[in-house]
Amino acid sequence: MKTAFTEITNGKPTERAAIPHLPFPDFRREALAIVQGGGRVVHFFGYEESDAVKLMAVLRDDDRLLAAGCDAPEAYDALTRECEPFHMFEREIAEQFGIRPEGHPWLKMVRYHPNYRSAPDVFGNDYGEDIPGRYDYYAVDGEEIHEVAVGPVHAGVIEPGHFRFNCIGERVLHLEIHLGYQHRSVEPLLTGNDYRRWPIIVEGIAGDTAIGHGLCMAQAVEGLTDLEVDAGARISRTIALEFERIANHVGDLGALSGDVAFLPPANYCGRMRGDFLNMSLWMCGNRFGKGLVRPGGVRFPMTDEDRKVLTGRIDELQPQVAHVIGLLFGTSSVRARFDGCGAVSRSDAGHLGLVGPAGRACGLPYDARRVFPTENYRRLSIPENAEPTGDVYARAKIRGDEVLQSIDLIRSMLRNPVETAIIEEWPKDFAPGAVVATVNEAWRGEVSHCLITDDAGKVVRYKIKDPSFHNWNGLAMSLRDTGISDFPLNNKSYNLSYCGFDL
Amino acid sequence: MLNTLRNRFEQGYRTSAYPKEPIELPARYRGRPVVNPDASGDDAVQCAEACPQAAIDAENRTVDMGRCVFCGYCERLSDGRFVSFTQDFELGTADRTHLITAGDLPDLADHSERHFRKLFGRSLQLRQVSAAGCNACEADLNVLATPFFDLARFGINFVASPRHADGIVVTGPISRNMKTALMETYDATPAPKVVIAVGACAISGGPFYGSPEVSEGLESLLPVDLFIPGCPPHPLTNLHALLTFFK
């Protein structure tokens, strides 16, 4: 497809002058054409420069990342009116910069904070008031309609968020998910502080995705400072990302089993998840992999002894994991609850822009490890996973399959003894006037960071996108016409990040 | 049925003997930091300036475990001459100031309030509140319910409502948007009640210190009885602190 957007490479900086800066109408038309033609939104965000707000979009089609920018009008015709995947991004721009997308069908705040340039507030909020301010919950009218409000503090050891169900009897007509309670202002915290704090901050964007976000940051800095990462470090980082995937998937399969009252896998998976976290602990001293990845490589070596220990543990665990997954999917009472529950159609998944296992469960096979490979993924063969049914079963099945695939990937990498240099120093001198976007497939799906530097090489904009930014609306869609008692089951099948969304 | 039984036998018995028997963590685990009193001033200043968490006081030769995320950068930088991290995971303290240490921690059991043991020693029900936590602290509290740690065998449980709880366990740097919900949860917990701060964020703001959207730690809002440092604290650190403080 011919487009005014320009192709950029994952992790490689592009001179800002080489990225088309279009008149707004052209930018709008071209962006819509790409996404309406089957493309997806990776980033669409605002940034401030010499007191003016500019917009930048990074889109993807089948195998390319495409970027362009424009000056931001104070108000403009919302892209979402014609193309739903822009929905969350336009709300975020409105909240961060006070730019109004006219005619946006669902123009509500995202995280509840004053905008960055003290412009008039798009939502009419006074932020002296507690969250949610002037937030209009969607309400269904009718004599027998009732609402159920849950959160922000939930009944388990989990993060906060507010869920508002409109029900008729036990049937949910609509679920509105309202977040923002976890907002820590991560993006301005990064640009406003010493680079030395970056690794520690990004590992806390979502602690269960410390490697995913850590890699996006490290690759962006490596791109901007032209730093080579040795082959051993690339393997260690890939192993760490796969351990993160396995631990989270295994934990969630156990939680799903617990939610349908089949307790054996719930307990076994809880324990086995810990065994995988303990392998991250073995690699770097932290169960979540915090402290392992840094720009330039890794902080801990992978010795022959490490390879031997990890291989031994995996050899012991692999059959246990396979048998428990077999037990879960082979139990008819489990299948009876998973099958058909919370189904999202492939077409809806496309409109919502679902990514990761949530998207693959709806028949969208996109996996950044295959399409935009980083680290060691170019040397690995990542199977194409897709399930047609879009229900709890499909989401669980994808995750179960990925666990076993990832175990094989790690085993194959552990057979490959490659020396690793240990790095500790922070690189200097970022490329001036550059844009870099990094994309990785973490366990929830596409994680991406996009950095823009000024003429002096200072990072003026650090944009973060967690896959949960795409996927929370998938959970809301799953609940349409579903019994309210199936909410926990659906929620666990996605297990989305509150803090990754709230930033 | 046969498959269920086969899995049961394959899984075996997994519950840890800790605290009856000691347990060892892998070599790269970084626990209680120890400062070398004879280190050169240069090493001390270099580490203090380089610490991304501003957790090191070069003059007094201390590390603030409430700010530290145990990344180990200072140990590498000084090649262990100034700070080294031990394998000791028993890090909980009853006082914020005890976390500022040159390496020695007071015995937590000596600082526990007698009436807490009497009230909660046999049964302790806790309500967890995540206030902008990154889900690492939350996850490593959650695992205490798995068979390896099996917290319930000590009479300690996490419950669904503050009304059923003897205290709250707070994680995260307490964002502006979670402050009211946290205070309401605290108010909804019947007295006498305990307050436990878990993780660098809840103790000091952690990795997010300096952000206008987070607090400087739970103690600026509520009286805190027990501090459990780490990013996140290892589950055994949590287990040790709960058992030592209340049992």
Tab-separated table of N, CA and C in Angstrom, chain A residues 369-428:
chain	number	residue	atom	x	y	z
A	369	ARG	N	7.054	-11.334	18.426
A	369	ARG	CA	8.285	-12.136	18.361
A	369	ARG	C	8.541	-12.630	16.938
A	370	ARG	N	7.452	-12.823	16.178
A	370	ARG	CA	7.590	-13.296	14.793
A	370	ARG	C	7.688	-12.136	13.811
A	371	VAL	N	6.868	-11.088	14.049
A	371	VAL	CA	6.743	-10.028	13.051
A	371	VAL	C	7.857	-8.979	13.187
A	372	PHE	N	8.187	-8.610	14.444
A	372	PHE	CA	9.256	-7.619	14.650
A	372	PHE	C	10.285	-8.196	15.622
A	373	PRO	N	10.986	-9.257	15.234
A	373	PRO	CA	11.822	-9.968	16.207
A	373	PRO	C	12.968	-9.115	16.751
A	374	THR	N	13.164	-9.184	18.063
A	374	THR	CA	14.288	-8.528	18.724
A	374	THR	C	15.137	-9.622	19.366
A	375	GLU	N	16.172	-9.210	20.104
A	375	GLU	CA	16.988	-10.126	20.897
A	375	GLU	C	17.364	-11.377	20.104
A	376	ASN	N	17.024	-12.548	20.659
A	376	ASN	CA	17.437	-13.784	19.983
A	376	ASN	C	16.315	-14.385	19.133
A	377	TYR	N	15.172	-13.685	19.015
A	377	TYR	CA	14.000	-14.306	18.381
A	377	TYR	C	14.185	-14.588	16.898
A	378	ARG	N	15.091	-13.837	16.243
A	378	ARG	CA	15.325	-14.097	14.828
A	378	ARG	C	15.821	-15.524	14.615
A	379	ARG	N	16.486	-16.069	15.625
A	379	ARG	CA	17.067	-17.412	15.502
A	379	ARG	C	16.123	-18.494	15.992
A	380	LEU	N	14.955	-18.087	16.469
A	380	LEU	CA	14.023	-19.081	17.007
A	380	LEU	C	12.817	-19.177	16.093
A	381	SER	N	12.196	-20.332	16.120
A	381	SER	CA	10.984	-20.441	15.328
A	381	SER	C	9.792	-20.372	16.284
A	382	ILE	N	9.039	-19.276	16.169
A	382	ILE	CA	7.889	-19.055	17.052
A	382	ILE	C	6.640	-19.542	16.326
A	383	PRO	N	5.951	-20.535	16.898
A	383	PRO	CA	4.772	-21.065	16.210
A	383	PRO	C	3.675	-20.007	16.081
A	384	GLU	N	2.859	-20.120	15.047
A	384	GLU	CA	1.731	-19.198	14.893
A	384	GLU	C	0.554	-19.757	15.676
A	385	ASN	N	0.170	-19.055	16.735
A	385	ASN	CA	-0.940	-19.506	17.567
A	385	ASN	C	-2.185	-18.698	17.248
A	386	ALA	N	-3.295	-19.377	17.080
A	386	ALA	CA	-4.581	-18.684	16.938
A	386	ALA	C	-5.692	-19.676	17.220
A	387	GLU	N	-6.682	-19.229	17.965
A	387	GLU	CA	-7.873	-20.043	18.238
A	387	GLU	C	-9.067	-19.287	17.663
A	388	PRO	N	-10.063	-20.003	17.161
A	388	PRO	CA	-11.159	-19.298	16.508
A	388	PRO	C	-12.257	-18.793	17.447
A	389	THR	N	-12.346	-19.284	18.698
A	389	THR	CA	-13.598	-19.086	19.428
A	389	THR	C	-13.662	-17.834	20.302
A	390	GLY	N	-12.531	-17.230	20.647
A	390	GLY	CA	-12.555	-15.967	21.389
A	390	GLY	C	-13.122	-16.047	22.797
A	391	ASP	N	-13.285	-17.246	23.341
A	391	ASP	CA	-13.893	-17.397	24.663
A	391	ASP	C	-12.822	-17.686	25.728
A	392	VAL	N	-13.276	-17.946	26.966
A	392	VAL	CA	-12.322	-18.247	28.037
A	392	VAL	C	-11.476	-19.454	27.649
A	393	TYR	N	-12.129	-20.452	27.036
A	393	TYR	CA	-11.376	-21.633	26.614
A	393	TYR	C	-10.216	-21.242	25.692
A	394	ALA	N	-10.525	-20.400	24.705
A	394	ALA	CA	-9.497	-20.029	23.725
A	394	ALA	C	-8.342	-19.279	24.399
A	395	ARG	N	-8.684	-18.379	25.307
A	395	ARG	CA	-7.619	-17.618	25.982
A	395	ARG	C	-6.761	-18.545	26.851
A	396	ALA	N	-7.429	-19.494	27.527
A	396	ALA	CA	-6.678	-20.437	28.354
A	396	ALA	C	-5.832	-21.365	27.484
A	397	LYS	N	-6.420	-21.816	26.374
A	397	LYS	CA	-5.724	-22.762	25.492
A	397	LYS	C	-4.463	-22.130	24.910
A	398	ILE	N	-4.593	-20.893	24.434
A	398	ILE	CA	-3.437	-20.183	23.881
A	398	ILE	C	-2.336	-20.112	24.938
A	399	ARG	N	-2.725	-19.800	26.164
A	399	ARG	CA	-1.724	-19.633	27.217
A	399	ARG	C	-1.074	-20.982	27.554
A	400	GLY	N	-1.870	-22.035	27.612
A	400	GLY	CA	-1.313	-23.358	27.874
A	400	GLY	C	-0.328	-23.766	26.788
A	401	ASP	N	-0.723	-23.533	25.513
A	401	ASP	CA	0.173	-23.877	24.402
A	401	ASP	C	1.472	-23.077	24.496
A	402	GLU	N	1.343	-21.786	24.826
A	402	GLU	CA	2.541	-20.939	24.866
A	402	GLU	C	3.487	-21.355	25.989
A	403	VAL	N	2.934	-21.839	27.097
A	403	VAL	CA	3.788	-22.304	28.193
A	403	VAL	C	4.702	-23.420	27.684
A	404	LEU	N	4.099	-24.404	27.024
A	404	LEU	CA	4.889	-25.558	26.575
A	404	LEU	C	5.871	-25.154	25.471
A	405	GLN	N	5.431	-24.250	24.592
A	405	GLN	CA	6.341	-23.767	23.537
A	405	GLN	C	7.524	-23.017	24.149
A	406	SER	N	7.219	-22.167	25.146
A	406	SER	CA	8.297	-21.367	25.743
A	406	SER	C	9.300	-22.245	26.479
A	407	ILE	N	8.807	-23.309	27.104
A	407	ILE	CA	9.730	-24.234	27.776
A	407	ILE	C	10.711	-24.808	26.749
A	408	ASP	N	10.190	-25.184	25.577
A	408	ASP	CA	11.071	-25.716	24.525
A	408	ASP	C	12.069	-24.657	24.046
A	409	LEU	N	11.581	-23.408	23.913
A	409	LEU	CA	12.478	-22.334	23.456
A	409	LEU	C	13.625	-22.144	24.448
A	410	ILE	N	13.286	-22.125	25.738
A	410	ILE	CA	14.326	-21.911	26.746
A	410	ILE	C	15.322	-23.078	26.735
A	411	ARG	N	14.779	-24.277	26.655
A	411	ARG	CA	15.678	-25.449	26.610
A	411	ARG	C	16.656	-25.341	25.456
A	412	SER	N	16.149	-24.944	24.284
A	412	SER	CA	17.039	-24.891	23.119
A	412	SER	C	18.104	-23.809	23.335
A	413	MET	N	17.732	-22.703	23.988
A	413	MET	CA	18.730	-21.638	24.199
A	413	MET	C	19.755	-22.031	25.260
A	414	LEU	N	19.313	-22.822	26.244
A	414	LEU	CA	20.252	-23.243	27.288
A	414	LEU	C	21.280	-24.242	26.760
A	415	ARG	N	20.979	-24.827	25.598
A	415	ARG	CA	21.944	-25.763	25.008
A	415	ARG	C	23.071	-25.025	24.298
A	416	ASN	N	22.955	-23.686	24.260
A	416	ASN	CA	23.839	-22.887	23.435
A	416	ASN	C	24.786	-22.080	24.321
A	417	PRO	N	25.968	-22.622	24.643
A	417	PRO	CA	26.850	-21.897	25.559
A	417	PRO	C	27.544	-20.722	24.867
A	418	VAL	N	27.090	-19.515	25.173
A	418	VAL	CA	27.693	-18.314	24.600
A	418	VAL	C	28.127	-17.409	25.742
A	419	GLU	N	29.334	-16.890	25.642
A	419	GLU	CA	29.859	-16.002	26.683
A	419	GLU	C	29.096	-14.686	26.719
A	420	THR	N	28.944	-14.117	27.904
A	420	THR	CA	28.269	-12.834	28.064
A	420	THR	C	29.177	-11.867	28.801
A	421	ALA	N	29.290	-10.652	28.274
A	421	ALA	CA	29.983	-9.611	29.026
A	421	ALA	C	28.979	-8.999	30.002
A	422	ILE	N	29.469	-8.618	31.183
A	422	ILE	CA	28.600	-8.015	32.177
A	422	ILE	C	28.702	-6.505	32.065
A	423	ILE	N	27.577	-5.840	31.963
A	423	ILE	CA	27.631	-4.389	31.828
A	423	ILE	C	27.068	-3.735	33.081
A	424	GLU	N	27.545	-2.541	33.364
A	424	GLU	CA	27.054	-1.827	34.537
A	424	GLU	C	26.969	-0.333	34.269
A	425	GLU	N	27.748	0.174	33.316
A	425	GLU	CA	27.796	1.628	33.109
A	425	GLU	C	26.657	2.113	32.218
A	426	TRP	N	26.169	3.289	32.507
A	426	TRP	CA	25.107	3.870	31.687
A	426	TRP	C	25.728	4.529	30.452
A	427	PRO	N	25.229	4.220	29.252
A	427	PRO	CA	25.812	4.806	28.035
A	427	PRO	C	25.566	6.311	27.957
A	428	LYS	N	26.434	7.008	27.248
A	428	LYS	CA	26.312	8.463	27.136
A	428	LYS	C	25.944	8.852	25.708
